[in-house]
């Protein structure tokens, strides 16, 4: 069933806002999504009626706060089909989750001469932590290349796995630039057959489609709440036995069992990885975001975005000076599926100028390298403009984008 | 941010920049980029015997703001001393660009030529 976008928009107070007196056309959800009333309300409710620190107090309020906080862990586990809520680690964002894996697992398992395999389409969050780990350890960092259509060249992977030196493969589940959906399940099978772990960056995928970490064969998967209608918290999921064997990432309160003057013993998973007071109300807000998305249905959200991106690609094709990165037309090859992210360049016009002129029409798009510099280098461009779609976008938003792009072309007289 | 940022004067400089190219025997020769947006400038300058900027040329790629700023900058700094350039501020660049008011996100673009010049002068020892 198609989404009732008008009704969904009603749930987001931000759409009452006018920009330069015009209707807000928000096409930057891949950077961060807007928030529905239920999420804002859940956090406000906690601060007004049920806030205290978690895991410590023995009074009613503290017990309620702890229960609300822990309930979300179970909710998140169901959302991504993790077998055990204890495998859900609350972090700041996907970036911190991936750093946690690179530091904690990486420091103990990666040695000189080992190989780490990532891809050319990674966001810096799933690139720099591995690059720096490789530097620290004298390990090799290898890239699975991306072809002109924006797909991973999987033929490049078997040679990288053949000598047994590869210890981990890290791959995005959805490119934040190309909209490509890399075949992570297949990559995981290949990695596992070679004895390597599979780390998935779910920052773009988890907000937009059903994700089942067990079916995908992930060992670790990280994502951010703020891209899925939630506040600024993130989640790292990892297989229990892996998390249990790992040393802590940050040290301090709540992550310890006992502390003596000369040594300390660690708390159980996941608390071992949650040093210090967490973002309690934000975690509760993320729980409300999961409820909100589940009520719409992740399958329905994915189908909705497929429909919008197909329409957007067709409309952008009307503009000969606009060039979409990666697969855009379906005529010359059977593409890997594409998600609701469209990055593009325009002849002779810098993406900053595109974004600035679109803003005068209240159309919000991102301009820059979208934290994927090596990917932009691979396509031989310094930057691109990017429109990304979510549950509150519809064809009218695409039409507004295209109209505003005509204004860009007119401004530059080309 | 408004469309009047894309006024005719700035677009003219963007499409037909002044002093576009590279100087031979330059006292200042520097490349600088703005990594967040991919703007790049290569600035070359010659100083006269009094240590004043005699000639400046630039080449590069970037948005209207960075390229128009660079084009206008090459004229604006002629005759200025190293000290005068070191003291130049964003306000002066905004005035140079016809009194535009730049949003936070575009300030870096507009300042790219000035920052390149300051850095280039520093690296060249300030004067011959």
XYZ file of C-alpha atoms in Angstrom:
542
model
C 0.000 0.000 0.000
C 1.436 3.420 -0.901
C 2.371 5.720 1.947
C -0.009 8.493 2.912
C 2.684 11.149 2.663
C 0.329 14.020 3.506
C -0.648 12.315 6.758
C 2.968 11.464 7.568
C 4.016 15.091 7.023
C 1.389 16.136 9.575
C 3.375 14.206 12.182
C 6.472 16.353 11.630
C 6.186 19.846 13.147
C 9.083 21.101 10.998
C 6.850 21.064 7.927
C 4.830 23.906 9.437
C 7.930 26.001 8.840
C 8.210 28.168 5.740
C 11.609 28.992 4.256
C 11.726 32.320 2.392
C 7.928 32.145 2.555
C 7.878 28.870 0.636
C 6.912 25.297 1.432
C 9.848 23.360 2.898
C 11.135 20.715 0.480
C 13.498 18.689 2.619
C 15.732 16.453 0.506
C 18.618 15.885 2.903
C 17.484 12.985 5.062
C 20.593 10.986 4.165
C 22.483 13.539 6.271
C 19.906 13.621 9.061
C 16.160 13.087 9.087
C 13.434 15.259 10.581
C 11.670 14.214 13.797
C 8.021 13.290 14.335
C 5.961 14.495 17.308
C 6.030 11.065 18.959
C 9.841 11.123 19.172
C 10.013 14.707 20.405
C 7.148 13.911 22.806
C 8.755 10.762 24.200
C 11.892 12.666 25.142
C 9.946 15.586 26.540
C 7.745 13.230 28.537
C 10.756 11.553 30.066
C 12.339 14.854 31.080
C 9.060 16.115 32.507
C 7.851 12.974 34.250
C 10.343 10.135 34.399
C 13.995 11.158 34.276
C 16.787 9.882 36.499
C 20.122 8.198 35.879
C 20.007 4.556 34.859
C 21.459 1.399 36.478
C 22.188 3.124 39.795
C 19.331 4.445 41.844
C 17.087 2.317 44.026
C 14.171 4.735 43.976
C 11.048 4.599 41.809
C 12.136 7.244 39.315
C 15.508 5.597 38.692
C 13.888 2.219 38.273
C 11.381 3.607 35.788
C 14.109 5.333 33.799
C 16.198 2.167 33.749
C 13.231 0.101 32.575
C 12.433 2.597 29.796
C 16.060 2.654 28.706
C 16.453 -1.137 28.702
C 13.129 -1.677 26.962
C 14.545 0.131 23.935
C 17.441 -2.304 23.752
C 14.957 -5.139 23.272
C 12.991 -3.093 20.763
C 16.109 -2.372 18.690
C 17.082 -6.036 18.822
C 13.694 -7.010 17.357
C 13.960 -4.231 14.748
C 17.181 -5.632 13.250
C 16.436 -9.238 14.263
C 19.366 -9.509 16.656
C 19.129 -12.725 18.694
C 19.849 -11.087 22.056
C 19.142 -7.556 23.396
C 22.496 -7.741 25.213
C 24.139 -7.455 21.806
C 22.762 -3.922 21.397
C 25.348 -1.348 22.473
C 24.250 2.276 22.800
C 26.783 4.670 21.309
C 26.697 8.249 20.036
C 26.266 7.402 16.353
C 27.310 4.917 13.667
C 30.723 6.560 13.523
C 31.371 5.792 17.181
C 30.084 2.241 16.722
C 32.501 1.595 13.862
C 35.353 3.184 15.812
C 34.504 0.934 18.748
C 34.953 -2.130 16.533
C 38.141 -0.823 14.929
C 39.675 0.086 18.295
C 38.449 -2.705 20.522
C 38.286 -5.694 18.167
C 40.891 -4.273 15.789
C 43.557 -3.550 18.392
C 43.558 -7.168 19.561
C 42.958 -8.981 16.262
C 44.809 -7.028 13.574
C 48.550 -7.522 13.352
C 51.384 -6.518 11.037
C 50.930 -8.120 7.632
C 47.180 -8.661 8.028
C 44.804 -7.209 5.482
C 41.662 -5.131 6.017
C 39.283 -4.940 3.049
C 36.861 -2.046 2.571
C 35.228 -0.591 -0.546
C 35.613 2.548 -2.638
C 32.110 3.671 -1.774
C 32.562 3.893 1.999
C 31.595 6.905 4.044
C 34.649 8.209 5.920
C 33.161 6.671 9.092
C 33.759 3.185 7.706
C 37.062 4.115 6.068
C 39.251 6.280 8.286
C 38.996 4.041 11.415
C 40.258 1.097 9.308
C 42.877 3.182 7.519
C 44.281 4.389 10.835
C 44.121 0.905 12.369
C 46.120 -0.368 9.380
C 48.667 2.424 9.947
C 49.006 1.630 13.640
C 49.453 -2.076 13.038
C 51.430 -2.169 9.811
C 48.493 -3.925 8.178
C 47.382 -3.547 4.564
C 44.218 -1.687 3.599
C 42.665 -2.897 0.325
C 39.661 -1.514 -1.545
C 36.972 -3.327 -3.521
C 36.587 -1.015 -6.527
C 33.353 0.559 -7.758
C 32.435 0.513 -11.466
C 30.975 3.419 -13.463
C 27.462 2.245 -12.663
C 28.225 2.589 -8.971
C 28.312 -1.137 -8.279
C 30.958 -3.046 -6.363
C 33.290 -5.041 -8.578
C 33.000 -8.306 -6.672
C 35.498 -10.031 -8.983
C 38.147 -8.076 -7.100
C 37.297 -9.719 -3.777
C 38.353 -13.384 -4.167
C 42.023 -12.505 -4.883
C 42.012 -10.372 -1.710
C 40.680 -13.318 0.301
C 42.783 -16.068 -1.243
C 45.949 -15.818 0.883
C 44.208 -15.914 4.264
C 45.696 -12.563 5.348
C 42.350 -10.738 5.280
C 40.923 -10.593 8.806
C 37.973 -8.280 8.279
C 35.815 -6.962 5.455
C 33.897 -3.741 6.115
C 31.201 -2.579 3.737
C 28.351 -0.123 3.636
C 24.879 -1.617 3.227
C 23.797 1.430 1.230
C 25.962 4.089 -0.356
C 25.214 7.588 0.934
C 26.223 9.000 -2.461
C 25.358 6.504 -5.179
C 22.273 5.030 -3.580
C 23.763 1.674 -4.495
C 22.882 -1.286 -2.298
C 26.022 -3.420 -2.231
C 25.337 -7.177 -2.037
C 26.540 -7.384 1.565
C 25.102 -10.850 2.149
C 27.218 -12.224 -0.673
C 30.266 -10.294 0.561
C 29.711 -11.711 4.057
C 29.550 -15.275 2.728
C 32.794 -14.756 0.837
C 34.475 -13.133 3.846
C 33.378 -15.892 6.214
C 34.522 -18.628 3.828
C 37.960 -17.014 4.016
C 37.867 -16.782 7.812
C 37.338 -13.016 7.911
C 34.777 -11.048 9.917
C 32.101 -8.952 8.228
C 31.406 -5.428 9.484
C 28.403 -3.638 8.009
C 27.761 0.106 8.029
C 23.994 0.336 8.302
C 23.756 4.116 8.706
C 21.889 4.542 5.411
C 20.198 1.148 5.170
C 18.574 0.717 8.582
C 16.351 3.839 8.300
C 15.093 2.880 4.860
C 14.514 -0.861 4.515
C 14.043 -4.030 6.582
C 17.367 -5.199 7.994
C 17.974 -8.656 9.442
C 21.522 -8.931 10.755
C 21.298 -12.708 11.051
C 20.010 -13.262 7.512
C 22.669 -10.891 6.152
C 25.434 -12.732 7.975
C 26.885 -9.671 9.699
C 29.312 -9.943 12.607
C 29.018 -6.253 13.502
C 26.578 -3.629 12.264
C 26.374 0.038 13.240
C 23.728 2.672 12.584
C 22.577 6.129 13.710
C 19.286 7.078 15.299
C 19.209 10.583 13.878
C 18.835 9.347 10.300
C 15.736 7.292 11.211
C 13.498 9.947 12.776
C 15.243 9.572 16.117
C 17.596 11.813 18.087
C 21.397 11.841 18.172
C 22.213 8.376 19.422
C 23.645 5.379 17.634
C 23.662 1.629 17.935
C 26.371 -0.940 17.538
C 25.197 -4.505 17.209
C 27.727 -7.321 17.431
C 27.585 -11.090 17.877
C 27.615 -11.819 21.608
C 30.716 -14.013 21.683
C 32.675 -11.382 19.767
C 31.578 -8.575 22.104
C 32.282 -10.718 25.154
C 35.860 -11.423 24.070
C 36.622 -7.782 23.280
C 38.312 -5.327 25.639
C 36.415 -2.140 26.553
C 36.686 0.887 24.274
C 36.125 3.608 26.894
C 36.739 3.278 30.615
C 34.802 4.793 33.497
C 31.555 4.426 35.380
C 28.956 1.742 34.692
C 31.312 -0.326 32.547
C 33.082 -1.891 35.546
C 32.228 -4.641 37.972
C 34.861 -3.853 40.582
C 37.632 -1.320 40.772
C 40.663 -1.714 43.025
C 43.609 0.623 43.283
C 45.627 -1.379 40.775
C 43.123 -3.149 38.577
C 39.498 -3.322 37.492
C 37.098 -5.976 36.271
C 34.658 -5.276 33.486
C 30.909 -5.364 33.565
C 28.945 -7.721 31.308
C 28.134 -7.096 27.650
C 26.766 -4.601 26.621
C 27.447 -2.435 29.713
C 31.174 -3.018 29.323
C 30.930 -0.747 26.259
C 28.702 1.930 27.772
C 31.035 3.935 29.979
C 29.531 6.935 31.697
C 25.948 8.180 31.785
C 24.362 7.459 28.414
C 21.995 9.687 26.447
C 19.010 8.294 28.335
C 16.158 10.378 26.949
C 17.599 10.115 23.447
C 17.635 6.325 23.677
C 13.979 6.475 24.737
C 13.366 8.791 21.770
C 14.981 6.240 19.472
C 12.571 3.647 20.818
C 9.689 5.938 19.809
C 11.267 6.326 16.356
C 11.369 2.548 15.916
C 7.674 2.363 16.886
C 6.897 5.137 14.418
C 8.720 3.417 11.543
C 7.274 0.019 12.384
C 3.763 1.484 12.286
C 4.411 2.612 8.711
C 6.250 -0.603 7.859
C 9.832 -0.905 6.648
C 8.788 -2.778 3.493
C 6.358 0.000 2.644
C 9.049 2.627 3.269
C 11.466 0.847 0.967
C 8.823 0.480 -1.765
C 7.881 4.163 -1.422
C 11.485 5.278 -1.883
C 11.972 2.978 -4.872
C 8.982 4.659 -6.493
C 10.188 8.206 -5.737
C 13.754 7.617 -6.857
C 12.564 6.095 -10.131
C 10.424 9.190 -10.698
C 13.309 11.498 -9.718
C 15.728 9.786 -12.115
C 13.188 10.077 -14.929
C 12.618 13.777 -14.237
C 16.328 14.579 -13.882
C 16.913 12.898 -17.244
C 14.919 15.794 -18.757
C 17.814 18.096 -17.875
C 20.730 17.385 -20.225
C 23.259 19.353 -18.148
C 22.491 17.289 -15.026
C 24.574 14.142 -14.568
C 23.603 11.551 -11.968
C 26.425 9.621 -10.300
C 26.301 5.886 -10.756
C 23.462 3.902 -12.250
C 20.684 6.123 -13.534
C 18.812 4.688 -16.473
C 18.508 0.898 -16.546
C 18.853 0.724 -20.304
C 22.337 -0.630 -20.571
C 22.498 -3.099 -17.724
C 20.577 -4.824 -14.980
C 21.490 -2.700 -11.979
C 21.822 -3.607 -8.408
C 18.806 -2.164 -6.644
C 18.943 1.545 -5.965
C 17.864 3.448 -2.865
C 16.484 6.944 -2.480
C 19.723 8.865 -2.809
C 20.580 10.777 -5.984
C 23.912 12.593 -6.246
C 24.507 14.691 -9.324
C 26.696 17.306 -10.947
C 25.796 20.043 -13.407
C 27.958 21.220 -16.286
C 29.949 24.314 -15.311
C 28.160 24.838 -11.994
C 29.703 24.058 -8.632
C 27.531 21.977 -6.259
C 27.722 24.773 -3.663
C 26.074 27.120 -6.102
C 23.419 24.526 -6.938
C 22.592 24.090 -3.263
C 22.591 27.832 -2.557
C 20.214 28.597 -5.423
C 17.938 25.651 -4.557
C 17.753 27.086 -1.056
C 16.128 30.232 -2.428
C 13.265 27.916 -3.462
C 13.242 26.221 -0.010
C 14.671 23.047 -1.552
C 17.269 21.574 0.836
C 19.987 19.444 -0.753
C 23.491 18.666 0.401
C 26.530 19.867 -1.541
C 30.051 18.614 -1.037
C 31.757 15.243 -0.959
C 29.261 13.826 1.572
C 32.114 12.355 3.653
C 33.080 10.121 0.732
C 36.139 11.784 -0.757
C 37.800 8.656 -2.217
C 34.522 7.849 -3.996
C 34.355 11.342 -5.532
C 38.009 11.029 -6.553
C 37.150 7.745 -8.241
C 34.548 9.563 -10.352
C 37.036 12.378 -10.997
C 34.998 15.118 -9.333
C 35.659 17.158 -6.188
C 32.042 17.343 -5.070
C 28.426 16.727 -5.982
C 24.950 17.845 -5.019
C 22.737 15.228 -3.401
C 18.988 14.868 -3.016
C 17.805 12.129 -0.682
C 14.260 10.984 -0.023
C 12.369 9.677 2.978
C 8.868 8.916 4.186
C 7.736 12.566 4.095
C 8.799 13.156 0.470
C 6.610 12.685 -2.571
C 6.496 13.487 -6.277
C 5.674 17.125 -5.524
C 9.066 17.413 -3.840
C 10.770 15.953 -6.900
C 8.871 18.413 -9.097
C 9.963 21.280 -6.836
C 13.571 20.096 -7.161
C 13.378 20.000 -10.948
C 11.722 23.448 -11.100
C 14.450 24.853 -8.873
C 17.150 23.248 -11.029
C 15.691 25.127 -13.994
C 16.273 28.294 -11.973
C 19.906 27.263 -11.405
C 20.365 26.774 -15.142
C 18.734 30.131 -15.848
C 20.907 31.929 -13.273
C 24.024 30.644 -14.941
C 22.664 31.179 -18.423
C 23.575 27.707 -19.582
C 21.423 33.329 1.685
C 19.553 34.889 -1.154
C 19.673 34.786 -4.902
C 21.183 38.240 -4.959
C 24.396 36.433 -4.089
C 24.238 35.472 -7.746
C 24.099 39.049 -8.941
C 25.432 39.879 -12.391
C 28.726 41.315 -11.136
C 29.794 38.099 -9.429
C 28.606 35.860 -12.253
C 30.595 38.019 -14.705
C 33.765 37.474 -12.711
C 32.972 33.753 -12.508
C 32.455 33.366 -16.257
C 35.196 35.808 -17.316
C 37.735 35.992 -14.518
C 40.416 38.714 -14.369
C 44.072 37.706 -14.265
C 43.415 34.040 -14.876
C 46.643 32.088 -15.323
C 50.068 31.617 -13.814
C 52.876 34.192 -13.440
C 56.459 33.311 -14.298
C 59.170 34.140 -11.770
C 56.601 34.626 -9.045
C 57.570 35.549 -5.489
C 54.447 33.890 -4.204
C 53.362 30.557 -5.637
C 50.815 28.598 -3.668
C 48.035 26.101 -4.106
C 45.298 25.905 -1.537
C 42.094 23.930 -1.411
C 38.945 24.006 0.575
C 38.586 20.317 1.310
C 34.981 20.389 2.429
C 33.729 21.578 -0.943
C 36.561 20.868 -3.346
C 37.391 24.481 -4.243
C 41.003 24.822 -5.385
C 43.114 27.874 -6.119
C 46.636 28.271 -7.492
C 47.804 31.797 -6.773
C 50.985 33.421 -8.075
C 52.155 36.959 -7.279
C 55.124 39.240 -7.863
C 56.174 41.929 -5.414
C 57.888 45.200 -6.374
C 61.110 46.490 -4.825
C 59.117 48.230 -2.085
C 57.507 44.937 -1.085
C 54.134 45.850 -2.538
C 52.070 43.448 -4.628
C 52.769 44.245 -8.265
C 50.932 41.495 -10.083
C 48.701 38.590 -9.131
C 47.266 35.772 -11.181
C 45.140 32.795 -10.210
C 43.809 29.619 -11.661
C 41.550 27.090 -10.059
C 38.105 25.636 -9.847
C 35.287 26.201 -7.476
C 31.958 27.838 -6.839
C 30.895 31.311 -7.928
C 31.838 32.785 -4.565
C 35.399 31.443 -4.450
C 36.177 32.124 -8.098
C 34.597 35.601 -8.203
C 36.372 36.444 -4.959
C 39.681 35.311 -6.485
C 39.109 37.299 -9.661
C 38.293 40.505 -7.739
C 41.061 39.829 -5.253
C 43.760 39.864 -7.946
C 42.840 43.499 -8.707
C 42.052 44.505 -5.147
C 45.441 43.636 -3.626
C 47.608 45.365 -6.205
C 49.818 47.936 -4.480
C 49.183 46.549 -1.008
C 52.004 45.714 1.388
C 52.475 42.402 3.114
C 51.326 44.002 6.371
C 48.199 45.394 4.758
C 47.323 41.995 3.351
C 47.962 40.320 6.687
C 45.465 42.726 8.231
C 42.700 42.089 5.663
C 39.489 40.681 7.096
C 36.275 39.051 5.936
C 34.530 42.440 6.035
C 36.969 43.830 3.504
C 36.410 40.818 1.228
C 32.639 41.269 1.495
C 33.016 44.954 0.584
C 35.332 44.014 -2.267
C 32.592 41.708 -3.561
C 30.090 44.551 -3.753
C 28.819 44.403 -0.196
C 27.506 40.846 -0.170
C 26.630 39.365 3.188
C 27.988 35.833 3.239
C 26.399 33.037 5.190
C 28.544 30.918 7.479
C 28.801 28.142 4.902
C 30.162 30.434 2.178
C 32.712 32.411 4.185
C 35.392 29.772 3.595
C 34.805 29.981 -0.160
C 35.161 33.764 -0.245
C 38.266 33.753 1.960
C 40.122 31.097 -0.053
C 42.134 33.587 -2.190
C 42.975 35.804 0.802
C 44.030 32.837 2.914
C 46.111 31.499 0.036
C 47.822 34.889 -0.362
C 48.552 35.191 3.363
C 49.955 31.671 3.480
C 51.929 32.206 0.262
C 53.501 35.406 1.591
C 54.420 33.618 4.802
C 56.062 30.775 2.902
C 57.970 33.149 0.627
C 59.411 34.936 3.637
C 57.050 37.883 3.371
C 59.125 39.801 0.829
C 62.149 39.320 -1.244
